[in-house]
PDB file of C-alpha atoms in Angstrom:
ATOM      1  CA  MET R   1       9.380  -4.512  -7.061  1.00 43.00           C
ATOM      2  CA  THR R   2       9.502  -3.404 -10.669  1.00 41.00           C
ATOM      3  CA  GLU R   3       7.028  -4.241 -13.369  1.00 43.00           C
ATOM      4  CA  THR R   4       8.484  -4.519 -16.854  1.00 40.00           C
ATOM      5  CA  PRO R   5       6.051  -6.457 -19.025  1.00 42.00           C
ATOM      6  CA  THR R   6       7.309  -7.325 -22.481  1.00 41.00           C
ATOM      7  CA  THR R   7       4.055  -6.464 -24.221  1.00 40.00           C
ATOM      8  CA  ASP R   8       2.551  -3.079 -24.959  1.00 35.00           C
ATOM      9  CA  ARG R   9      -0.933  -4.197 -23.944  1.00 34.00           C
ATOM     10  CA  ASP R  10      -2.642  -2.199 -21.220  1.00 38.00           C
ATOM     11  CA  GLY R  11      -3.773  -5.426 -19.567  1.00 41.00           C
ATOM     12  CA  SER R  12      -7.432  -4.495 -19.611  1.00 41.00           C
ATOM     13  CA  ASP R  13      -9.857  -7.288 -20.409  1.00 42.00           C
ATOM     14  CA  GLU R  14     -12.961  -5.161 -20.055  1.00 43.00           C
ATOM     15  CA  GLY R  15     -15.643  -6.548 -22.341  1.00 43.00           C
ATOM     16  CA  SER R  16     -13.597  -9.676 -23.009  1.00 62.00           C
ATOM     17  CA  ASP R  17     -13.544 -13.172 -21.561  1.00 84.00           C
ATOM     18  CA  GLN R  18      -9.782 -13.417 -22.132  1.00 92.00           C
ATOM     19  CA  LEU R  19      -7.783 -14.302 -19.062  1.00 97.00           C
ATOM     20  CA  ARG R  20      -4.826 -12.150 -18.047  1.00 97.00           C
ATOM     21  CA  ILE R  21      -2.017 -14.252 -16.607  1.00 98.00           C
ATOM     22  CA  ALA R  22       1.345 -13.173 -15.212  1.00 98.00           C
ATOM     23  CA  LEU R  23       4.100 -15.346 -16.680  1.00 98.00           C
ATOM     24  CA  LEU R  24       6.884 -15.407 -14.087  1.00 98.00           C
ATOM     25  CA  ASN R  25       9.657 -16.502 -16.428  1.00 98.00           C
ATOM     26  CA  ALA R  26      12.498 -17.939 -14.339  1.00 98.00           C
ATOM     27  CA  ALA R  27      14.526 -19.223 -17.303  1.00 97.00           C
ATOM     28  CA  TYR R  28      17.842 -17.474 -17.919  1.00 95.00           C
ATOM     29  CA  GLU R  29      17.238 -17.749 -21.675  1.00 90.00           C
ATOM     30  CA  ARG R  30      13.768 -16.318 -21.727  1.00 94.00           C
ATOM     31  CA  ASP R  31      12.583 -16.392 -25.339  1.00 96.00           C
ATOM     32  CA  THR R  32      11.986 -20.109 -25.904  1.00 96.00           C
ATOM     33  CA  THR R  33      10.287 -20.496 -22.540  1.00 97.00           C
ATOM     34  CA  ARG R  34       7.971 -17.562 -23.220  1.00 97.00           C
ATOM     35  CA  LYS R  35       7.057 -18.863 -26.687  1.00 97.00           C
ATOM     36  CA  ASN R  36       6.297 -22.349 -25.375  1.00 98.00           C
ATOM     37  CA  PHE R  37       3.832 -21.026 -22.804  1.00 98.00           C
ATOM     38  CA  GLU R  38       2.329 -18.539 -25.255  1.00 98.00           C
ATOM     39  CA  ARG R  39       1.613 -21.450 -27.572  1.00 97.00           C
ATOM     40  CA  GLU R  40      -0.059 -23.584 -24.918  1.00 98.00           C
ATOM     41  CA  LEU R  41      -2.027 -21.123 -22.763  1.00 97.00           C
ATOM     42  CA  GLU R  42      -5.199 -19.551 -24.106  1.00 95.00           C
ATOM     43  CA  ALA R  43      -4.769 -16.243 -22.318  1.00 97.00           C
ATOM     44  CA  GLU R  44      -3.042 -12.883 -22.478  1.00 97.00           C
ATOM     45  CA  LEU R  45       0.363 -13.527 -20.943  1.00 98.00           C
ATOM     46  CA  VAL R  46       2.227 -10.631 -19.383  1.00 98.00           C
ATOM     47  CA  GLU R  47       5.815 -11.791 -19.023  1.00 98.00           C
ATOM     48  CA  PHE R  48       8.199 -10.872 -16.210  1.00 98.00           C
ATOM     49  CA  HIS R  49      11.783 -12.093 -16.533  1.00 98.00           C
ATOM     50  CA  CYS R  50      12.616 -12.910 -12.944  1.00 98.00           C
ATOM     51  CA  PRO R  51      16.432 -13.273 -13.323  1.00 98.00           C
ATOM     52  CA  SER R  52      16.391  -9.701 -14.658  1.00 98.00           C
ATOM     53  CA  ASP R  53      14.632  -8.570 -11.480  1.00 97.00           C
ATOM     54  CA  GLU R  54      11.281  -8.118 -13.206  1.00 98.00           C
ATOM     55  CA  LEU R  55       8.258  -8.706 -10.968  1.00 98.00           C
ATOM     56  CA  PRO R  56       4.691  -7.398 -11.085  1.00 98.00           C
ATOM     57  CA  GLU R  57       3.811  -4.377  -8.997  1.00 96.00           C
ATOM     58  CA  THR R  58       0.212  -5.550  -8.640  1.00 96.00           C
ATOM     59  CA  PHE R  59      -1.802  -8.702  -8.045  1.00 97.00           C
ATOM     60  CA  GLU R  60      -4.346  -7.617 -10.663  1.00 95.00           C
ATOM     61  CA  PHE R  61      -4.097 -10.794 -12.718  1.00 97.00           C
ATOM     62  CA  ASP R  62      -6.435 -13.728 -13.088  1.00 97.00           C
ATOM     63  CA  ALA R  63      -3.593 -16.177 -12.355  1.00 98.00           C
ATOM     64  CA  CYS R  64       0.172 -16.670 -12.398  1.00 98.00           C
ATOM     65  CA  VAL R  65       2.445 -19.258 -13.996  1.00 98.00           C
ATOM     66  CA  VAL R  66       5.987 -19.928 -12.724  1.00 98.00           C
ATOM     67  CA  THR R  67       8.204 -21.495 -15.385  1.00 98.00           C
ATOM     68  CA  GLY R  68      11.166 -23.821 -15.376  1.00 98.00           C
ATOM     69  CA  SER R  69      14.753 -22.669 -14.853  1.00 98.00           C
ATOM     70  CA  SER R  70      18.275 -24.039 -14.653  1.00 96.00           C
ATOM     71  CA  ALA R  71      18.496 -22.377 -11.228  1.00 97.00           C
ATOM     72  CA  SER R  72      17.817 -24.109  -7.907  1.00 98.00           C
ATOM     73  CA  VAL R  73      15.290 -22.694  -5.458  1.00 98.00           C
ATOM     74  CA  TYR R  74      17.783 -22.980  -2.586  1.00 98.00           C
ATOM     75  CA  TRP R  75      20.420 -20.813  -4.281  1.00 98.00           C
ATOM     76  CA  ASP R  76      21.214 -17.603  -2.434  1.00 97.00           C
ATOM     77  CA  GLU R  77      20.495 -15.171  -5.267  1.00 97.00           C
ATOM     78  CA  PRO R  78      18.596 -11.903  -4.796  1.00 98.00           C
ATOM     79  CA  TRP R  79      16.166 -12.512  -7.658  1.00 98.00           C
ATOM     80  CA  ILE R  80      15.175 -15.897  -6.223  1.00 98.00           C
ATOM     81  CA  GLY R  81      14.496 -14.414  -2.806  1.00 98.00           C
ATOM     82  CA  ALA R  82      12.462 -11.607  -4.356  1.00 98.00           C
ATOM     83  CA  LEU R  83      10.475 -14.065  -6.468  1.00 98.00           C
ATOM     84  CA  LYS R  84       9.693 -16.218  -3.436  1.00 98.00           C
ATOM     85  CA  ALA R  85       8.509 -13.197  -1.476  1.00 98.00           C
ATOM     86  CA  TRP R  86       6.234 -11.982  -4.279  1.00 98.00           C
ATOM     87  CA  VAL R  87       4.811 -15.447  -4.895  1.00 98.00           C
ATOM     88  CA  GLY R  88       4.074 -15.902  -1.209  1.00 98.00           C
ATOM     89  CA  GLU R  89       2.159 -12.615  -1.110  1.00 98.00           C
ATOM     90  CA  ALA R  90       0.284 -13.441  -4.317  1.00 98.00           C
ATOM     91  CA  VAL R  91      -0.758 -16.874  -3.042  1.00 98.00           C
ATOM     92  CA  GLU R  92      -1.968 -15.273   0.177  1.00 97.00           C
ATOM     93  CA  ALA R  93      -3.913 -12.736  -1.895  1.00 96.00           C
ATOM     94  CA  GLY R  94      -5.755 -15.633  -3.541  1.00 95.00           C
ATOM     95  CA  LEU R  95      -4.237 -15.755  -7.026  1.00 97.00           C
ATOM     96  CA  PRO R  96      -4.343 -19.186  -8.703  1.00 98.00           C
ATOM     97  CA  PHE R  97      -0.906 -20.553  -9.624  1.00 98.00           C
ATOM     98  CA  LEU R  98       0.534 -23.127 -11.967  1.00 98.00           C
ATOM     99  CA  GLY R  99       4.176 -24.089 -11.403  1.00 98.00           C
ATOM    100  CA  VAL R 100       6.217 -26.134 -13.873  1.00 98.00           C
ATOM    101  CA  CYS R 101       9.503 -27.865 -12.943  1.00 98.00           C
ATOM    102  CA  TYR R 102      11.430 -25.073 -11.170  1.00 98.00           C
ATOM    103  CA  GLY R 103       8.070 -23.416 -10.617  1.00 98.00           C
ATOM    104  CA  HIS R 104       6.796 -26.628  -9.008  1.00 98.00           C
ATOM    105  CA  GLN R 105       9.777 -26.626  -6.657  1.00 98.00           C
ATOM    106  CA  LEU R 106       9.553 -22.909  -5.886  1.00 98.00           C
ATOM    107  CA  LEU R 107       5.878 -23.134  -4.982  1.00 98.00           C
ATOM    108  CA  ALA R 108       6.583 -26.141  -2.772  1.00 98.00           C
ATOM    109  CA  ASP R 109       9.330 -24.199  -0.996  1.00 98.00           C
ATOM    110  CA  VAL R 110       7.198 -21.071  -0.550  1.00 98.00           C
ATOM    111  CA  LEU R 111       4.305 -23.108   0.868  1.00 98.00           C
ATOM    112  CA  GLY R 112       6.472 -24.930   3.403  1.00 98.00           C
ATOM    113  CA  GLY R 113       7.606 -28.045   1.548  1.00 98.00           C
ATOM    114  CA  ARG R 114      11.195 -29.230   1.095  1.00 98.00           C
ATOM    115  CA  VAL R 115      13.260 -29.234  -2.099  1.00 98.00           C
ATOM    116  CA  GLU R 116      16.501 -31.181  -2.352  1.00 98.00           C
ATOM    117  CA  ASP R 117      19.259 -32.124  -4.780  1.00 97.00           C
ATOM    118  CA  MET R 118      18.623 -35.600  -6.214  1.00 96.00           C
ATOM    119  CA  ASP R 119      22.312 -36.347  -6.865  1.00 94.00           C
ATOM    120  CA  GLU R 120      21.176 -37.593 -10.266  1.00 95.00           C
ATOM    121  CA  TYR R 121      19.190 -36.470 -13.324  1.00 96.00           C
ATOM    122  CA  GLU R 122      15.763 -37.431 -14.533  1.00 98.00           C
ATOM    123  CA  ILE R 123      15.712 -36.531 -18.201  1.00 98.00           C
ATOM    124  CA  GLY R 124      13.812 -37.635 -21.283  1.00 98.00           C
ATOM    125  CA  TYR R 125      10.323 -38.873 -21.988  1.00 98.00           C
ATOM    126  CA  ARG R 126       9.216 -40.678 -18.839  1.00 98.00           C
ATOM    127  CA  SER R 127       6.093 -42.402 -17.536  1.00 98.00           C
ATOM    128  CA  ILE R 128       4.198 -40.706 -14.728  1.00 98.00           C
ATOM    129  CA  GLU R 129       1.140 -41.915 -12.825  1.00 98.00           C
ATOM    130  CA  HIS R 130      -1.640 -39.815 -11.346  1.00 98.00           C
ATOM    131  CA  ASP R 131      -4.522 -40.680  -9.062  1.00 97.00           C
ATOM    132  CA  GLY R 132      -7.290 -39.672 -11.465  1.00 96.00           C
ATOM    133  CA  ALA R 133      -8.868 -37.385  -8.868  1.00 97.00           C
ATOM    134  CA  ASN R 134      -7.272 -33.990  -9.520  1.00 98.00           C
ATOM    135  CA  ARG R 135      -8.941 -31.691 -12.023  1.00 97.00           C
ATOM    136  CA  LEU R 136      -5.609 -30.474 -13.428  1.00 98.00           C
ATOM    137  CA  LEU R 137      -5.070 -33.854 -15.100  1.00 98.00           C
ATOM    138  CA  THR R 138      -8.686 -34.529 -16.071  1.00 98.00           C
ATOM    139  CA  GLY R 139      -8.824 -36.293 -19.438  1.00 97.00           C
ATOM    140  CA  ILE R 140      -5.240 -37.557 -19.174  1.00 98.00           C
ATOM    141  CA  ASP R 141      -4.566 -41.278 -18.843  1.00 98.00           C
ATOM    142  CA  ASP R 142      -3.734 -42.412 -15.315  1.00 97.00           C
ATOM    143  CA  ARG R 143      -0.315 -43.429 -16.675  1.00 98.00           C
ATOM    144  CA  PHE R 144       0.988 -40.879 -19.153  1.00 98.00           C
ATOM    145  CA  THR R 145       4.173 -39.747 -20.890  1.00 98.00           C
ATOM    146  CA  ALA R 146       5.873 -36.384 -20.374  1.00 98.00           C
ATOM    147  CA  PHE R 147       9.298 -34.864 -20.932  1.00 98.00           C
ATOM    148  CA  THR R 148      11.336 -34.366 -17.777  1.00 98.00           C
ATOM    149  CA  THR R 149      14.633 -32.668 -17.032  1.00 98.00           C
ATOM    150  CA  HIS R 150      15.610 -31.928 -13.432  1.00 98.00           C
ATOM    151  CA  SER R 151      18.211 -32.721 -10.784  1.00 97.00           C
ATOM    152  CA  ASP R 152      16.252 -31.240  -7.851  1.00 98.00           C
ATOM    153  CA  ARG R 153      12.969 -32.581  -6.549  1.00 98.00           C
ATOM    154  CA  VAL R 154      10.215 -31.842  -4.072  1.00 98.00           C
ATOM    155  CA  ALA R 155      11.175 -34.240  -1.294  1.00 98.00           C
ATOM    156  CA  ARG R 156       8.246 -33.215   0.912  1.00 98.00           C
ATOM    157  CA  ALA R 157       5.080 -31.553  -0.330  1.00 98.00           C
ATOM    158  CA  PRO R 158       3.762 -28.519   1.557  1.00 98.00           C
ATOM    159  CA  PRO R 159       1.627 -29.077   4.652  1.00 97.00           C
ATOM    160  CA  GLY R 160      -1.984 -29.702   3.674  1.00 97.00           C
ATOM    161  CA  ALA R 161      -1.130 -30.250  -0.005  1.00 98.00           C
ATOM    162  CA  THR R 162      -2.431 -33.191  -2.003  1.00 98.00           C
ATOM    163  CA  VAL R 163       0.068 -35.153  -4.089  1.00 98.00           C
ATOM    164  CA  PHE R 164      -1.658 -36.377  -7.241  1.00 98.00           C
ATOM    165  CA  ALA R 165       1.188 -37.492  -9.538  1.00 98.00           C
ATOM    166  CA  ARG R 166       4.369 -39.499  -8.985  1.00 98.00           C
ATOM    167  CA  ASN R 167       6.935 -41.757 -10.585  1.00 98.00           C
ATOM    168  CA  GLU R 168      10.042 -43.550  -9.362  1.00 97.00           C
ATOM    169  CA  TYR R 169      11.884 -40.215  -9.044  1.00 97.00           C
ATOM    170  CA  GLY R 170       9.296 -38.804  -6.656  1.00 96.00           C
ATOM    171  CA  ILE R 171       6.527 -36.209  -6.608  1.00 98.00           C
ATOM    172  CA  HIS R 172       5.400 -34.956 -10.008  1.00 98.00           C
ATOM    173  CA  GLY R 173       2.268 -33.056  -9.051  1.00 98.00           C
ATOM    174  CA  PHE R 174       0.641 -31.455  -6.032  1.00 98.00           C
ATOM    175  CA  GLN R 175      -2.187 -29.053  -5.229  1.00 98.00           C
ATOM    176  CA  GLN R 176      -2.715 -26.786  -2.271  1.00 98.00           C
ATOM    177  CA  GLY R 177      -5.848 -24.672  -2.571  1.00 97.00           C
ATOM    178  CA  ARG R 178      -5.573 -22.612  -5.750  1.00 97.00           C
ATOM    179  CA  VAL R 179      -1.967 -23.678  -6.348  1.00 98.00           C
ATOM    180  CA  PHE R 180      -1.202 -26.463  -8.831  1.00 98.00           C
ATOM    181  CA  ALA R 181       2.345 -27.622  -9.573  1.00 98.00           C
ATOM    182  CA  VAL R 182       3.925 -30.261 -11.822  1.00 98.00           C
ATOM    183  CA  GLN R 183       7.522 -31.399 -12.091  1.00 98.00           C
ATOM    184  CA  PHE R 184       7.373 -32.448 -15.755  1.00 98.00           C
ATOM    185  CA  HIS R 185       7.352 -30.135 -18.801  1.00 98.00           C
ATOM    186  CA  PRO R 186       3.993 -30.211 -20.624  1.00 98.00           C
ATOM    187  CA  GLU R 187       4.920 -27.041 -22.525  1.00 98.00           C
ATOM    188  CA  TYR R 188       7.916 -28.524 -24.352  1.00 98.00           C
ATOM    189  CA  ASP R 189       7.914 -29.168 -28.069  1.00 97.00           C
ATOM    190  CA  ALA R 190      10.384 -31.642 -29.576  1.00 97.00           C
ATOM    191  CA  THR R 191      12.817 -28.885 -30.567  1.00 97.00           C
ATOM    192  CA  THR R 192      12.999 -27.610 -26.995  1.00 97.00           C
ATOM    193  CA  ALA R 193      13.500 -31.132 -25.673  1.00 98.00           C
ATOM    194  CA  GLU R 194      16.396 -31.668 -28.087  1.00 98.00           C
ATOM    195  CA  ARG R 195      18.018 -28.323 -27.297  1.00 97.00           C
ATOM    196  CA  VAL R 196      17.793 -28.789 -23.532  1.00 97.00           C
ATOM    197  CA  THR R 197      19.145 -32.333 -23.733  1.00 98.00           C
ATOM    198  CA  ALA R 198      22.077 -31.359 -25.959  1.00 97.00           C
ATOM    199  CA  GLY R 199      22.816 -28.558 -23.491  1.00 95.00           C
ATOM    200  CA  LYS R 200      23.587 -31.097 -20.753  1.00 96.00           C
ATOM    201  CA  ASP R 201      27.008 -31.702 -22.312  1.00 92.00           C
ATOM    202  CA  GLY R 202      29.452 -31.569 -19.414  1.00 89.00           C
ATOM    203  CA  GLU R 203      26.750 -32.450 -16.874  1.00 93.00           C
ATOM    204  CA  LEU R 204      25.797 -35.897 -18.203  1.00 96.00           C
ATOM    205  CA  GLU R 205      27.758 -38.629 -19.921  1.00 97.00           C
ATOM    206  CA  ALA R 206      27.795 -38.420 -23.704  1.00 97.00           C
ATOM    207  CA  ALA R 207      26.232 -41.869 -24.027  1.00 97.00           C
ATOM    208  CA  ARG R 208      23.261 -40.882 -21.886  1.00 97.00           C
ATOM    209  CA  ILE R 209      22.731 -37.677 -23.832  1.00 98.00           C
ATOM    210  CA  ARG R 210      22.742 -39.654 -27.085  1.00 97.00           C
ATOM    211  CA  ALA R 211      20.229 -42.130 -25.675  1.00 98.00           C
ATOM    212  CA  VAL R 212      17.859 -39.375 -24.593  1.00 98.00           C
ATOM    213  CA  LEU R 213      18.178 -37.621 -27.960  1.00 98.00           C
ATOM    214  CA  GLU R 214      17.380 -40.869 -29.752  1.00 98.00           C
ATOM    215  CA  GLY R 215      14.206 -41.122 -27.674  1.00 97.00           C
ATOM    216  CA  ILE R 216      12.967 -37.704 -28.803  1.00 98.00           C
ATOM    217  CA  ASP R 217      10.995 -38.926 -31.780  1.00 97.00           C
ATOM    218  CA  ALA R 218       7.594 -38.288 -33.299  1.00 97.00           C
ATOM    219  CA  GLU R 219       5.942 -41.149 -31.443  1.00 97.00           C
ATOM    220  CA  SER R 220       7.182 -40.041 -28.024  1.00 98.00           C
ATOM    221  CA  TYR R 221       6.285 -36.420 -28.660  1.00 98.00           C
ATOM    222  CA  GLU R 222       2.784 -37.365 -29.798  1.00 98.00           C
ATOM    223  CA  ALA R 223       2.313 -39.396 -26.619  1.00 98.00           C
ATOM    224  CA  ALA R 224       3.539 -36.479 -24.493  1.00 98.00           C
ATOM    225  CA  CYS R 225       1.066 -34.079 -26.131  1.00 98.00           C
ATOM    226  CA  GLU R 226      -1.682 -35.682 -24.050  1.00 98.00           C
ATOM    227  CA  ALA R 227      -0.279 -33.919 -20.965  1.00 98.00           C
ATOM    228  CA  LYS R 228      -0.828 -30.528 -22.615  1.00 98.00           C
ATOM    229  CA  ARG R 229      -4.481 -30.960 -21.694  1.00 98.00           C
ATOM    230  CA  LEU R 230      -3.575 -29.642 -18.247  1.00 98.00           C
ATOM    231  CA  PHE R 231      -3.240 -26.102 -19.626  1.00 98.00           C
ATOM    232  CA  ASP R 232      -6.895 -26.090 -20.673  1.00 98.00           C
ATOM    233  CA  ASN R 233      -7.858 -27.605 -17.324  1.00 98.00           C
ATOM    234  CA  PHE R 234      -5.952 -24.875 -15.492  1.00 98.00           C
ATOM    235  CA  THR R 235      -7.456 -22.009 -17.486  1.00 98.00           C
ATOM    236  CA  GLU R 236     -10.908 -23.513 -16.993  1.00 97.00           C
ATOM    237  CA  PHE R 237     -10.291 -23.479 -13.235  1.00 98.00           C
ATOM    238  CA  VAL R 238      -9.033 -19.893 -13.387  1.00 97.00           C
ATOM    239  CA  ARG R 239     -12.017 -18.741 -15.434  1.00 96.00           C
ATOM    240  CA  GLU R 240     -14.429 -20.377 -12.998  1.00 95.00           C
ATOM    241  CA  LYS R 241     -12.652 -18.759 -10.074  1.00 93.00           C
ATOM    242  CA  ARG R 242     -12.778 -15.339 -11.719  1.00 92.00           C
ATOM    243  CA  ASN R 243     -16.416 -15.582 -12.773  1.00 89.00           C
ATOM    244  CA  VAL R 244     -17.650 -16.844  -9.413  1.00 84.00           C
ATOM    245  CA  ARG R 245     -15.714 -14.123  -7.596  1.00 77.00           C
ATOM    246  CA  LEU R 246     -17.041 -11.376  -9.850  1.00 79.00           C
ATOM    247  CA  GLU R 247     -20.615 -12.619  -9.607  1.00 80.00           C
ATOM    248  CA  ALA R 248     -20.437 -12.846  -5.823  1.00 74.00           C
ATOM    249  CA  THR R 249     -18.774  -9.433  -5.545  1.00 73.00           C
ATOM    250  CA  ASP R 250     -21.384  -7.829  -7.796  1.00 74.00           C
ATOM    251  CA  ALA R 251     -24.215  -9.360  -5.807  1.00 75.00           C
ATOM    252  CA  ALA R 252     -22.749  -8.307  -2.465  1.00 71.00           C
ATOM    253  CA  GLY R 253     -21.918  -4.835  -3.749  1.00 67.00           C
ATOM    254  CA  ALA R 254     -25.439  -4.291  -5.011  1.00 60.00           C
ATOM    255  CA  ALA R 255     -26.891  -5.442  -1.690  1.00 51.00           C
ATOM    256  CA  VAL R 256     -24.684  -3.770   0.898  1.00 45.00           C
ATOM    257  CA  GLY R 257     -22.044  -1.732  -0.880  1.00 41.00           C
ATOM    258  CA  PRO R 258     -18.364  -2.182  -1.756  1.00 38.00           C
ATOM    259  CA  ASP R 259     -17.227  -3.158   1.750  1.00 44.00           C
ATOM    260  CA  ALA R 260     -18.832  -6.564   1.220  1.00 41.00           C
ATOM    261  CA  SER R 261     -16.465  -7.540  -1.591  1.00 39.00           C
ATOM    262  CA  ALA R 262     -13.907  -9.268   0.651  1.00 43.00           C
ATOM    263  CA  GLY R 263     -16.580 -11.437   2.220  1.00 44.00           C
ATOM    264  CA  ALA R 264     -18.019 -12.247  -1.176  1.00 44.00           C
ATOM    265  CA  ASP R 265     -14.622 -13.360  -2.403  1.00 47.00           C
ATOM    266  CA  ALA R 266     -14.278 -15.686   0.583  1.00 46.00           C
ATOM    267  CA  VAL R 267     -17.663 -17.236  -0.225  1.00 40.00           C
ATOM    268  CA  ALA R 268     -16.629 -17.651  -3.850  1.00 43.00           C
ATOM    269  CA  THR R 269     -13.390 -19.311  -2.814  1.00 42.00           C
ATOM    270  CA  GLU R 270     -15.221 -21.759  -0.571  1.00 43.00           C
ATOM    271  CA  ARG R 271     -17.582 -22.686  -3.408  1.00 39.00           C
ATOM    272  CA  LEU R 272     -14.785 -23.188  -5.911  1.00 42.00           C
ATOM    273  CA  GLU R 273     -12.316 -25.081  -3.777  1.00 46.00           C
ATOM    274  CA  SER R 274     -14.446 -28.034  -2.786  1.00 40.00           C
ATOM    275  CA  PRO R 275     -12.354 -31.184  -2.233  1.00 37.00           C
ATOM    276  CA  VAL R 276     -11.399 -32.917  -5.484  1.00 38.00           C
ATOM    277  CA  ASP R 277      -8.308 -34.837  -4.412  1.00 37.00           C
ATOM    278  CA  SER R 278      -7.911 -38.271  -2.909  1.00 35.00           C
ATOM    279  CA  SER R 279      -4.634 -38.314  -0.975  1.00 37.00           C
ATOM    280  CA  THR R 280      -2.675 -35.907   1.194  1.00 38.00           C
ATOM    281  CA  SER R 281       1.067 -35.587   1.231  1.00 37.00           C
ATOM    282  CA  SER R 282       3.350 -36.816   3.939  1.00 32.00           C
TER     283      SER R 282
END
């Protein structure tokens, strides 16, 4: 695996409370996707452009985010296989994850769920419902608006995962341990929504594209901004996880030496991952 971050930062957060998050950018056109997540996440993002075969060489991050993409997780492409392998190892190592759209589907696939072609498109500002029990969507109305654009879906959530958001197209949010994933695009601004919709020329009928573009207005965008709250909820979770782990590791290290750190991390994980969800997937 090669690490080619697009920043010149050394990644050290010594003396700082700033989170360091690996942005696994799966979009073929990377710049807009990177900028959208940089705008929404209060953290140092170290970007890796996965279609260019960029992946971290280390798990020394506070968390990871897997972005959207026009690819499908079931495509037989080397970069997709490499990304799945790295993500699986990182999840096993205990890194928190947030997956968005393609990232939602990739995490479901890696964790043992099933992703399938919908044979149709969900696109535009849509209503989504959540159960009110998952901390990722704390502070967001039980029925909320978000921009969607996808023709694949998570048909079956991973074993042991909790599905917390849905609409008529299917699963829009699940959690398994430290992994959170959403199908919708909370990171989009109106310009991105317009560009992505216009780019469906040749995939969707012209009349449908026009209808979606007409629905991308100030009122709809303002309503969709409520869903951006999930980024703060995620970073709060990540910061808690990091702080509890460091405190437990320091305490164990002071008592019995460095070999106790693994056990301390397990204790920290148990404390942090108390049940917060109300329904399991089927």
